[in-house]
mmCIF file of N, CA and C and ligand atoms in Angstrom:
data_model
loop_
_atom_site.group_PDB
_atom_site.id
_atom_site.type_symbol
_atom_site.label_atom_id
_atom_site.label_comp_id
_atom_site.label_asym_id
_atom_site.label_seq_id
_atom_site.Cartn_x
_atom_site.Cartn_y
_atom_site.Cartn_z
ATOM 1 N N UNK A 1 -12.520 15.942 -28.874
ATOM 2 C CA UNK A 1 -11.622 14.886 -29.340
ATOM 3 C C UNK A 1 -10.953 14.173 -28.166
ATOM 4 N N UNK A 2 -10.264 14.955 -27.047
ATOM 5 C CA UNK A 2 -10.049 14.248 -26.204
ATOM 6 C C UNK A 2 -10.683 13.790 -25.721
ATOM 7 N N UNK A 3 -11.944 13.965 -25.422
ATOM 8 C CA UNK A 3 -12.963 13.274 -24.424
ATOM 9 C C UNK A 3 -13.109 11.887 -25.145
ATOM 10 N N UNK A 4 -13.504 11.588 -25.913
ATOM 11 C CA UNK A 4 -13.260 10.491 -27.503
ATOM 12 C C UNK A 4 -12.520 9.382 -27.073
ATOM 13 N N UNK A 5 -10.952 10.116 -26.978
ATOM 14 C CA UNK A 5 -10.305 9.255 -26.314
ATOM 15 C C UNK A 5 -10.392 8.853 -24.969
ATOM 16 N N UNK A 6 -10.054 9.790 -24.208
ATOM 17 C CA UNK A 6 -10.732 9.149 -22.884
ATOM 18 C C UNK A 6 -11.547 8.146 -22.591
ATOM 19 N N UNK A 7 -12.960 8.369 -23.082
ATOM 20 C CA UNK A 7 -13.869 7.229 -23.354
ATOM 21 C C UNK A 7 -13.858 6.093 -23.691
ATOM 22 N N UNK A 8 -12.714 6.000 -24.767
ATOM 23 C CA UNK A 8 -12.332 4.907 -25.467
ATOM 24 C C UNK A 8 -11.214 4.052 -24.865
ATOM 25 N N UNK A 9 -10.710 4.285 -24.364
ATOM 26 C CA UNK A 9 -9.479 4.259 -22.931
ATOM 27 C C UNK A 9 -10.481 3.722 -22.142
ATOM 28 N N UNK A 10 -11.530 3.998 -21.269
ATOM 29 C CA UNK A 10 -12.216 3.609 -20.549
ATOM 30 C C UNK A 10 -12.984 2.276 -20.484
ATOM 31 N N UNK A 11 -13.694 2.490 -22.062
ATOM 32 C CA UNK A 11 -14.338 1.381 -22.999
ATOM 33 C C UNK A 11 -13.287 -0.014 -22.548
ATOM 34 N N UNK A 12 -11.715 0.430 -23.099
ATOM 35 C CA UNK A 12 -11.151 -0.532 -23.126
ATOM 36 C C UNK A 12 -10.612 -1.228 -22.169
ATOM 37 N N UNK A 13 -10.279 -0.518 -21.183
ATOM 38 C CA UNK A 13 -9.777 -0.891 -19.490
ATOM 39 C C UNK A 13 -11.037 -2.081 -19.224
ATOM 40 N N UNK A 14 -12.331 -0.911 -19.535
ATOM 41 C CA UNK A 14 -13.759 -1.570 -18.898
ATOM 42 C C UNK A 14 -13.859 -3.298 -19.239
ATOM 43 N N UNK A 15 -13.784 -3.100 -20.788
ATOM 44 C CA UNK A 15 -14.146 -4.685 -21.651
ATOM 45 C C UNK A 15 -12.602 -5.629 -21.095
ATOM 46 N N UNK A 16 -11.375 -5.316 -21.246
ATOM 47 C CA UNK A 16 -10.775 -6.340 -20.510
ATOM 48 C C UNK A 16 -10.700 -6.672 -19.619
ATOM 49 N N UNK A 17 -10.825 -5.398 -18.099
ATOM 50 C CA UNK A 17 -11.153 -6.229 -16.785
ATOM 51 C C UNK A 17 -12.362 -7.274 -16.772
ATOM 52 N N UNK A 18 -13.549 -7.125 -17.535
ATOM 53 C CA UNK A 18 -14.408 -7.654 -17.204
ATOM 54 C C UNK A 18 -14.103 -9.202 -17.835
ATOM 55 N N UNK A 19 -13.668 -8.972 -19.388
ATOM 56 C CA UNK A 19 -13.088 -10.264 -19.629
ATOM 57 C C UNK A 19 -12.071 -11.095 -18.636
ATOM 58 N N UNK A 20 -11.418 -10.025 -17.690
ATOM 59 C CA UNK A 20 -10.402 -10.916 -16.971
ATOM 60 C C UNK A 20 -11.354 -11.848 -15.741
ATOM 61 N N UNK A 21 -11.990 -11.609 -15.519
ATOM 62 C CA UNK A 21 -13.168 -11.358 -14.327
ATOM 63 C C UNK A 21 -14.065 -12.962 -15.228
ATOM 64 N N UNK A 22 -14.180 -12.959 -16.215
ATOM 65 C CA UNK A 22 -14.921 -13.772 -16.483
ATOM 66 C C UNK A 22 -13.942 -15.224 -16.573
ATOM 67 N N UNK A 23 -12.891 -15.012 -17.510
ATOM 68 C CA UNK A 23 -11.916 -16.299 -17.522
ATOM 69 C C UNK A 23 -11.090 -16.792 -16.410
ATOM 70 N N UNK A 24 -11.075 -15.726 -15.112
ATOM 71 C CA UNK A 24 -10.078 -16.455 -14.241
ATOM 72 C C UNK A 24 -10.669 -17.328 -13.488
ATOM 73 N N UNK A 25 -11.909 -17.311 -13.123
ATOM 74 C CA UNK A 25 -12.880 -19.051 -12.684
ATOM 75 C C UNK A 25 -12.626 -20.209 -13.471
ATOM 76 N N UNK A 26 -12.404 -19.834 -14.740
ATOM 77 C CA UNK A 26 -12.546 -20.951 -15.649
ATOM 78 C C UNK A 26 -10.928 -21.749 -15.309
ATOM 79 N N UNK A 27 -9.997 -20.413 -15.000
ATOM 80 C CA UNK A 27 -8.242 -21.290 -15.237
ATOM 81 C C UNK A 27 -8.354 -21.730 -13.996
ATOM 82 N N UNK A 28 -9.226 -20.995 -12.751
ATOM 83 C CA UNK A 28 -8.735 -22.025 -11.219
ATOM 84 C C UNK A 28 -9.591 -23.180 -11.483
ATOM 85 N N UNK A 29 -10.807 -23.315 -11.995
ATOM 86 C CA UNK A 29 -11.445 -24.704 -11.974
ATOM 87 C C UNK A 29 -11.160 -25.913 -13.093
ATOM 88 N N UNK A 30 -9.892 -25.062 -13.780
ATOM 89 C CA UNK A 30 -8.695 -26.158 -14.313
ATOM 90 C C UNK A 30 -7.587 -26.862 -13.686
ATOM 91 N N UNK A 31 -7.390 -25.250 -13.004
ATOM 92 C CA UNK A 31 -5.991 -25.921 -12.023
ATOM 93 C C UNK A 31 -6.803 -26.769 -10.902
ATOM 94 N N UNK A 32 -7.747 -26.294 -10.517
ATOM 95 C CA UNK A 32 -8.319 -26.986 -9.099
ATOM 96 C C UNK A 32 -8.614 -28.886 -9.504
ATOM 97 N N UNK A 33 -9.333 -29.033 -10.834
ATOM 98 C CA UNK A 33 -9.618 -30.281 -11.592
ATOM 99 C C UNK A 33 -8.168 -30.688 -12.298
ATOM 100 N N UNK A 34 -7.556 -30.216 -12.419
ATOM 101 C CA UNK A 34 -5.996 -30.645 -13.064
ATOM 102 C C UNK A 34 -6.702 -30.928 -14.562
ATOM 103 N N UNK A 35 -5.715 -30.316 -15.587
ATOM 104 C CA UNK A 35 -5.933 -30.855 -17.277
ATOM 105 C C UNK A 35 -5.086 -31.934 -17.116
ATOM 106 N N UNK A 36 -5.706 -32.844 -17.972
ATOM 107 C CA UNK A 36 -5.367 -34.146 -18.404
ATOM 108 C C UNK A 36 -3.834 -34.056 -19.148
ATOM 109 N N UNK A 37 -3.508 -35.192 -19.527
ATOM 110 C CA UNK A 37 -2.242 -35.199 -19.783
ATOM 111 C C UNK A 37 -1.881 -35.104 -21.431
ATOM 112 N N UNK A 38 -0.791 -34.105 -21.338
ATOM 113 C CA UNK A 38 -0.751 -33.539 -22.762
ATOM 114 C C UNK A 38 -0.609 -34.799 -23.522
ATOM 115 N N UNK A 39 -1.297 -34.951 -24.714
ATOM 116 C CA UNK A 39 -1.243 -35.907 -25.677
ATOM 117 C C UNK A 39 0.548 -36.098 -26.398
ATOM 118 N N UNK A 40 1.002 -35.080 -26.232
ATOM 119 C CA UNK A 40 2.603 -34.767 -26.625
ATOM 120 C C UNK A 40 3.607 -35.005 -25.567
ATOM 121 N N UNK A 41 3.223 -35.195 -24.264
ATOM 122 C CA UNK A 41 4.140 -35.827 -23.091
ATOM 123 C C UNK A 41 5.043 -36.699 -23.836
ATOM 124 N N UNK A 42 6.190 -36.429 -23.842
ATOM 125 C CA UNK A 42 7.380 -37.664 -24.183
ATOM 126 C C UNK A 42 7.266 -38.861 -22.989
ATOM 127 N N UNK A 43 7.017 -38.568 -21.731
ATOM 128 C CA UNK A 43 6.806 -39.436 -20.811
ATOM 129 C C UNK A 43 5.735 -40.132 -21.130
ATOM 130 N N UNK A 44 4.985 -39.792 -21.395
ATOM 131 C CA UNK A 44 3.162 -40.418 -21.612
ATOM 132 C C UNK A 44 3.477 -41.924 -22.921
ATOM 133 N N UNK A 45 4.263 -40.983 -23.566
ATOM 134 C CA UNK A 45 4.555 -41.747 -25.150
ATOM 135 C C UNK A 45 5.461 -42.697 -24.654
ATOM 136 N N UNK A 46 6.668 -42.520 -24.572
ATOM 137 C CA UNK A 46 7.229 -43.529 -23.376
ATOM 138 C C UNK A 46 6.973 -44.723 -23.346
ATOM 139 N N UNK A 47 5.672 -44.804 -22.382
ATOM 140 C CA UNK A 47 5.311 -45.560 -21.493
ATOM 141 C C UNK A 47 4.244 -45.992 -22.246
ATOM 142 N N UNK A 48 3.343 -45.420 -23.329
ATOM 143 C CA UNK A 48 2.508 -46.145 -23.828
ATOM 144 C C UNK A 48 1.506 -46.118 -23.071
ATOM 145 N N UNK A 49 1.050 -44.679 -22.901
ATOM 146 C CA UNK A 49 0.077 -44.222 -22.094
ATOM 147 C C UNK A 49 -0.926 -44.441 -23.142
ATOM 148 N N UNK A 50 -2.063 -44.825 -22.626
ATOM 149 C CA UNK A 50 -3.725 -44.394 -23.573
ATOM 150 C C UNK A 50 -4.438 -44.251 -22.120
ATOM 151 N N UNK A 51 -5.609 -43.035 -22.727
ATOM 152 C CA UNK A 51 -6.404 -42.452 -21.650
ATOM 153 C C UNK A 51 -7.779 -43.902 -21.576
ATOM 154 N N UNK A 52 -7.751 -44.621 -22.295
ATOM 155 C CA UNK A 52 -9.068 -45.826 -22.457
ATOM 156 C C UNK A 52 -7.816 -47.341 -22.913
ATOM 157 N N UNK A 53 -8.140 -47.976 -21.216
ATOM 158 C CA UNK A 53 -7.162 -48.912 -21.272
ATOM 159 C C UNK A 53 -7.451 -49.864 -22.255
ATOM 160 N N UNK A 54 -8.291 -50.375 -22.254
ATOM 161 C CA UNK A 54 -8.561 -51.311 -23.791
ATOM 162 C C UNK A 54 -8.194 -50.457 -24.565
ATOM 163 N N UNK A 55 -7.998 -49.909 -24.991
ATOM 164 C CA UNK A 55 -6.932 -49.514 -26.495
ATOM 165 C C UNK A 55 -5.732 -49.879 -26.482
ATOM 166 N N UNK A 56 -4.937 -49.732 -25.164
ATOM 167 C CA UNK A 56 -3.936 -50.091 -25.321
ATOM 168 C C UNK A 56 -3.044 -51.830 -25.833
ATOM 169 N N UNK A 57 -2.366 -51.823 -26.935
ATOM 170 C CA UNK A 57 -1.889 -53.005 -27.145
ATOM 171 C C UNK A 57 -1.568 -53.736 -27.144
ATOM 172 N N UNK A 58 -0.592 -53.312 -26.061
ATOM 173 C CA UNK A 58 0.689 -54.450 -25.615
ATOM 174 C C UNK A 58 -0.220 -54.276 -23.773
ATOM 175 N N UNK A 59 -1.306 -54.505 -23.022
ATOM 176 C CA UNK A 59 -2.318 -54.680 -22.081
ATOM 177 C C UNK A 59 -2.251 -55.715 -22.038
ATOM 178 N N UNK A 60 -1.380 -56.837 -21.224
ATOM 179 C CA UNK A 60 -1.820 -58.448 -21.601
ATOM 180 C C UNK A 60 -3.289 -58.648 -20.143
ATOM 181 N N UNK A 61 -3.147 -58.114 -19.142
ATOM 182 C CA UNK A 61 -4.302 -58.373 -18.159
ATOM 183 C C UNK A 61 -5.177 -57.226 -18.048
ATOM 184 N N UNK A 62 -6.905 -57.429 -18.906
ATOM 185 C CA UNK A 62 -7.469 -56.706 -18.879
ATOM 186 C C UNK A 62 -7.923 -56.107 -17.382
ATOM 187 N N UNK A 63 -7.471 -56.523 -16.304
ATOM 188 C CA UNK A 63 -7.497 -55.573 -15.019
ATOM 189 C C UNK A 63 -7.158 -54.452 -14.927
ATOM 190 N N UNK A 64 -6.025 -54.635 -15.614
ATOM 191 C CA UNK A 64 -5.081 -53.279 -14.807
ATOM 192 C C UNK A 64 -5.928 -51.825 -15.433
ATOM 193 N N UNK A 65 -5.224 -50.624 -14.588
ATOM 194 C CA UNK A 65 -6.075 -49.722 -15.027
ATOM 195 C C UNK A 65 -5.844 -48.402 -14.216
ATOM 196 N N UNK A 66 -5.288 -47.322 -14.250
ATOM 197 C CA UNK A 66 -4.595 -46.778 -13.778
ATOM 198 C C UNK A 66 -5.428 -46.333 -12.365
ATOM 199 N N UNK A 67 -6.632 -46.427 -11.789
ATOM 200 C CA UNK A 67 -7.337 -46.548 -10.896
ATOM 201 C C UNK A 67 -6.886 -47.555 -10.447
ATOM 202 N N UNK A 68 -6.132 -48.475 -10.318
ATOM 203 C CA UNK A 68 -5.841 -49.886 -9.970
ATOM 204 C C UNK A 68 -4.204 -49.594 -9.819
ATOM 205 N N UNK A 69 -3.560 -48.782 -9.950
ATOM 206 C CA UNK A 69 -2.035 -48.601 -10.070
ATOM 207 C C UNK A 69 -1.609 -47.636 -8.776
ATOM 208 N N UNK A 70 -0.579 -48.362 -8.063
ATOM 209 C CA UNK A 70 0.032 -47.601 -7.104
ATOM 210 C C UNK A 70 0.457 -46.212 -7.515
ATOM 211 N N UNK A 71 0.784 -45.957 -8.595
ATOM 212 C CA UNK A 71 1.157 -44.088 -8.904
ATOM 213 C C UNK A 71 0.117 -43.474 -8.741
ATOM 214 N N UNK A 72 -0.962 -44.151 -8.864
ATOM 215 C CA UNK A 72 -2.287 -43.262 -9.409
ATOM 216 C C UNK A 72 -2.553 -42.361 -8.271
ATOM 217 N N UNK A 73 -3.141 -41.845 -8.340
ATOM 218 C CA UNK A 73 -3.412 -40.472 -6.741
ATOM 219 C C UNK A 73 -4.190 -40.433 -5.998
ATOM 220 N N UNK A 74 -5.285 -40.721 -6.706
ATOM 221 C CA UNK A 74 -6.118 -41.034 -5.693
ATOM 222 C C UNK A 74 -6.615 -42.648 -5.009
ATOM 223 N N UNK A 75 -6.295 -42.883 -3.945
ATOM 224 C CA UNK A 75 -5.814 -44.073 -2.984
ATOM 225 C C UNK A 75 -7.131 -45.156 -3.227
ATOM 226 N N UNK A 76 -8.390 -43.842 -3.462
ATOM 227 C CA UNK A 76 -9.434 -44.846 -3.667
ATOM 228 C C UNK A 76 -9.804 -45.522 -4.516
ATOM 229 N N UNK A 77 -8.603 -45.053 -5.814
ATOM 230 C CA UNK A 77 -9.113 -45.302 -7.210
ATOM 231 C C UNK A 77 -10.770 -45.145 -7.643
ATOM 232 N N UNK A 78 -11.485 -44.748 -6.800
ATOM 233 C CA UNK A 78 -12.960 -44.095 -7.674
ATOM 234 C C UNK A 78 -12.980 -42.612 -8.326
ATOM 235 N N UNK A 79 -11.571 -41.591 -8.136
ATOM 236 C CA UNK A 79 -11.697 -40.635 -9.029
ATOM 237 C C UNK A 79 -11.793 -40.874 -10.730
ATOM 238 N N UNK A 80 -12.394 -40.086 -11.116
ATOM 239 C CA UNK A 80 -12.443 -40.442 -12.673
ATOM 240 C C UNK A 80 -11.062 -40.201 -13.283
ATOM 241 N N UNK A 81 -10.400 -39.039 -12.891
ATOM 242 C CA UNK A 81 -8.914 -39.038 -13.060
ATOM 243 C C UNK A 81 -8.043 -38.547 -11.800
ATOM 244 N N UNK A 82 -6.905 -38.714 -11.936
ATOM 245 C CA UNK A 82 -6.002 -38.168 -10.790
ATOM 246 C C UNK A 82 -4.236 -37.918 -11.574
ATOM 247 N N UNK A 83 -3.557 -37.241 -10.756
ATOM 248 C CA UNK A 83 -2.049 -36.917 -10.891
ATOM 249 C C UNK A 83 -1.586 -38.565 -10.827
ATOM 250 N N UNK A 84 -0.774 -38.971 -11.596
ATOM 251 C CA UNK A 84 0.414 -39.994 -11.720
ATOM 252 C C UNK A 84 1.731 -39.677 -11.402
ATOM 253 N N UNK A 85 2.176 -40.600 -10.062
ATOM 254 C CA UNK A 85 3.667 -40.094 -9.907
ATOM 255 C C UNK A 85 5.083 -40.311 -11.212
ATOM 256 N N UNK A 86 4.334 -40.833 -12.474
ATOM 257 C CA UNK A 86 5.114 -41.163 -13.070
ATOM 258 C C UNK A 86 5.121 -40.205 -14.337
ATOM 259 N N UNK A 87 3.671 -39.766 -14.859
ATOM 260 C CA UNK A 87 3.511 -38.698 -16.330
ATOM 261 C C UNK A 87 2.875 -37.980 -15.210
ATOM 262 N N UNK A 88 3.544 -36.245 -15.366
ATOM 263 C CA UNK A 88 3.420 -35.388 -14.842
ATOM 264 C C UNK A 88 3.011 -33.800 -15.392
ATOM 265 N N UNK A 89 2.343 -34.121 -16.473
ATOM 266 C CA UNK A 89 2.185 -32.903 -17.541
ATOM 267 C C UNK A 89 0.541 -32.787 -16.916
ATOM 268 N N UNK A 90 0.066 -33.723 -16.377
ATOM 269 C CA UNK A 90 -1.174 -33.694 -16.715
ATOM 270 C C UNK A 90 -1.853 -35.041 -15.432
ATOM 271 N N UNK A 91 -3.166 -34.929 -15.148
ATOM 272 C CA UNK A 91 -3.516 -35.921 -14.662
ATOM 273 C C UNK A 91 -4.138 -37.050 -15.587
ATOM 274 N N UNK A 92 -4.330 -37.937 -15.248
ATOM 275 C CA UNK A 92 -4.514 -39.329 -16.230
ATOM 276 C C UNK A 92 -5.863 -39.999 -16.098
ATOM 277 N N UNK A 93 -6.299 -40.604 -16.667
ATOM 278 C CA UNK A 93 -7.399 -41.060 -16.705
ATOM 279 C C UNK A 93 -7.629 -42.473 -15.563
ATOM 280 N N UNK A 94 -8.510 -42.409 -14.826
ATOM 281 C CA UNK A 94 -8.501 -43.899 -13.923
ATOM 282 C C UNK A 94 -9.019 -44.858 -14.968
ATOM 283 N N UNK A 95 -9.440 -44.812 -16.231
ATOM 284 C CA UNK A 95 -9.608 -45.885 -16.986
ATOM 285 C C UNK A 95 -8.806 -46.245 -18.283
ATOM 286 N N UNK A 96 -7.278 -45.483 -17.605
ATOM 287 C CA UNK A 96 -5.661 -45.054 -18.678
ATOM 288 C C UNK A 96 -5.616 -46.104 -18.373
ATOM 289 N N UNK A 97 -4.065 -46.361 -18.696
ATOM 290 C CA UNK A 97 -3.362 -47.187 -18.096
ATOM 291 C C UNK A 97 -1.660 -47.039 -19.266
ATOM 292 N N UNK A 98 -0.988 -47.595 -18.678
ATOM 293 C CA UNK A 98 0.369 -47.561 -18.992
ATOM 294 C C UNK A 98 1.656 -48.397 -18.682
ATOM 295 N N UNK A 99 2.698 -49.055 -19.073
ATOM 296 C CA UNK A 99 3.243 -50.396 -19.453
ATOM 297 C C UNK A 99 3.878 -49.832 -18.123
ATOM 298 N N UNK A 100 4.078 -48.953 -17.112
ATOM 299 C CA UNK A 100 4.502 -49.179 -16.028
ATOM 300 C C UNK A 100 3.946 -49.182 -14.836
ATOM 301 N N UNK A 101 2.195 -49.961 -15.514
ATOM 302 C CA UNK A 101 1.274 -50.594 -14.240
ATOM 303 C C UNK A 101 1.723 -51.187 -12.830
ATOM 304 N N UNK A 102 1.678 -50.860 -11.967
ATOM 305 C CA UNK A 102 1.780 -51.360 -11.390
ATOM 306 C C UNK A 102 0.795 -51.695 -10.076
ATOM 307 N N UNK A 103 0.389 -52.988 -9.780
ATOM 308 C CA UNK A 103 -1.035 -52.799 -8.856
ATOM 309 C C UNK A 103 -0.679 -52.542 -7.409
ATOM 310 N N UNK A 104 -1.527 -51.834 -6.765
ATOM 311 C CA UNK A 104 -1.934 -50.927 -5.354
ATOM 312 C C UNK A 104 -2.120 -51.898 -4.228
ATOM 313 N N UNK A 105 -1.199 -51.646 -3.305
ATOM 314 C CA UNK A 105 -1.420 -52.819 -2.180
ATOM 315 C C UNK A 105 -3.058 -53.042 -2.196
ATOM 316 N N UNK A 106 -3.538 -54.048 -1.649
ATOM 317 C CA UNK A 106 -5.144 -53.879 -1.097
ATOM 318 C C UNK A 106 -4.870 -52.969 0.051
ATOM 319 N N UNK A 107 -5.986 -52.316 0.273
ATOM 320 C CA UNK A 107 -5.996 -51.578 1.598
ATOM 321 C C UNK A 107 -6.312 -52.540 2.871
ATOM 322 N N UNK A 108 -5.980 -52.238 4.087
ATOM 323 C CA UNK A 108 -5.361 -53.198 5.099
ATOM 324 C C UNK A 108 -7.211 -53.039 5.789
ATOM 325 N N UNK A 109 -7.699 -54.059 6.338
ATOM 326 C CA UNK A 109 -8.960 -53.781 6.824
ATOM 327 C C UNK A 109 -9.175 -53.022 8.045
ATOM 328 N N UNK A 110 -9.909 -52.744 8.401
ATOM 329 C CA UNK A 110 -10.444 -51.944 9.800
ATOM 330 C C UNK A 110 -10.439 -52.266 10.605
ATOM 331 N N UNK A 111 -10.097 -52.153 11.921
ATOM 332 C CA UNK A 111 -9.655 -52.252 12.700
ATOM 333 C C UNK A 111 -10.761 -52.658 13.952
ATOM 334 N N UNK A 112 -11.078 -53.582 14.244
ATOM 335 C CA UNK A 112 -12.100 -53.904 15.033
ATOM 336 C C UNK A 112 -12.098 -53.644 16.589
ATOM 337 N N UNK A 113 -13.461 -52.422 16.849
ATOM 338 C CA UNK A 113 -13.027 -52.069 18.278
ATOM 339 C C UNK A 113 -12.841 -53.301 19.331
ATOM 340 N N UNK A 114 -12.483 -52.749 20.467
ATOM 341 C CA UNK A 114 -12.933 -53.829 21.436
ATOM 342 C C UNK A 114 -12.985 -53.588 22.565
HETATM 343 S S1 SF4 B 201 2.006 -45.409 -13.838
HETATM 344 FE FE1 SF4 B 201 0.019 -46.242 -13.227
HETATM 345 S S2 SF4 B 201 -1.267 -44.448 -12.836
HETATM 346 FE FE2 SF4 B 201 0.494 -43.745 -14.038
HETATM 347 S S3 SF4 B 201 -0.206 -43.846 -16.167
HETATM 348 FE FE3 SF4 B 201 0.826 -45.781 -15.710
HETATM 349 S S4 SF4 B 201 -0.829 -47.183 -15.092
HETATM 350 FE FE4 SF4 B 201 -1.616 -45.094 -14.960
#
């Protein structure tokens, strides 16, 4: 009978380390990719966030686009999404956008040797 248990003790240590072993790749290559921004952000709502800028309503210049917005994070705007210095639950879509657009200096040109 004790051995029973033992075993079963073992069984169970065994099956959750291994489960732990399997899901913790999955949470760093969330945190590493950042989850998108909670649909429930009071900030997001706010501002009249949508993750697909044509949806949004009150959009009067179909340019803008959160790839196109100084908050946006990534400088090159070619990430598909990035962190917003403004909704912070989540990273945002580069084809979001939100009523506190605002557009990204141009980048300054290169510098010609000589
Ligand atoms: S502030 Fe800019 S980057 Fe952030 S959600 Fe609004 S449009 Fe997108």
């Amino acid at each position: 009978m004790e051995k029973n248990e033992s075993r079963r003790l073992f069984l169970k240590t065994l099956s959750l380390s291994l489960g732990a072993l399997l899901v913790a790749p999955v949470i760093k290559f969330q945190q590493a990719w950042g989850a998108l921004v909670d649909a429930k952000d009071p900030v997001a709502k706010a501002l009249g966030y949508v993750a697909v800028a044509k949806d949004a309503k009150d959009r009067k210049d179909k340019t803008q686009e959160c790839s196109k917005c100084q908050f946006y994070g990534d400088a090159t705007g070619k990430a598909k999404s990035a962190k917003c210095q403004l909704i912070t639950s989540g990273d945002v879509a580069g084809a979001g956008w939100c009523r506190s657009f605002s557009a990204r200096a141009p980048a300054a040109p290169a510098k010609k040797k000589s």
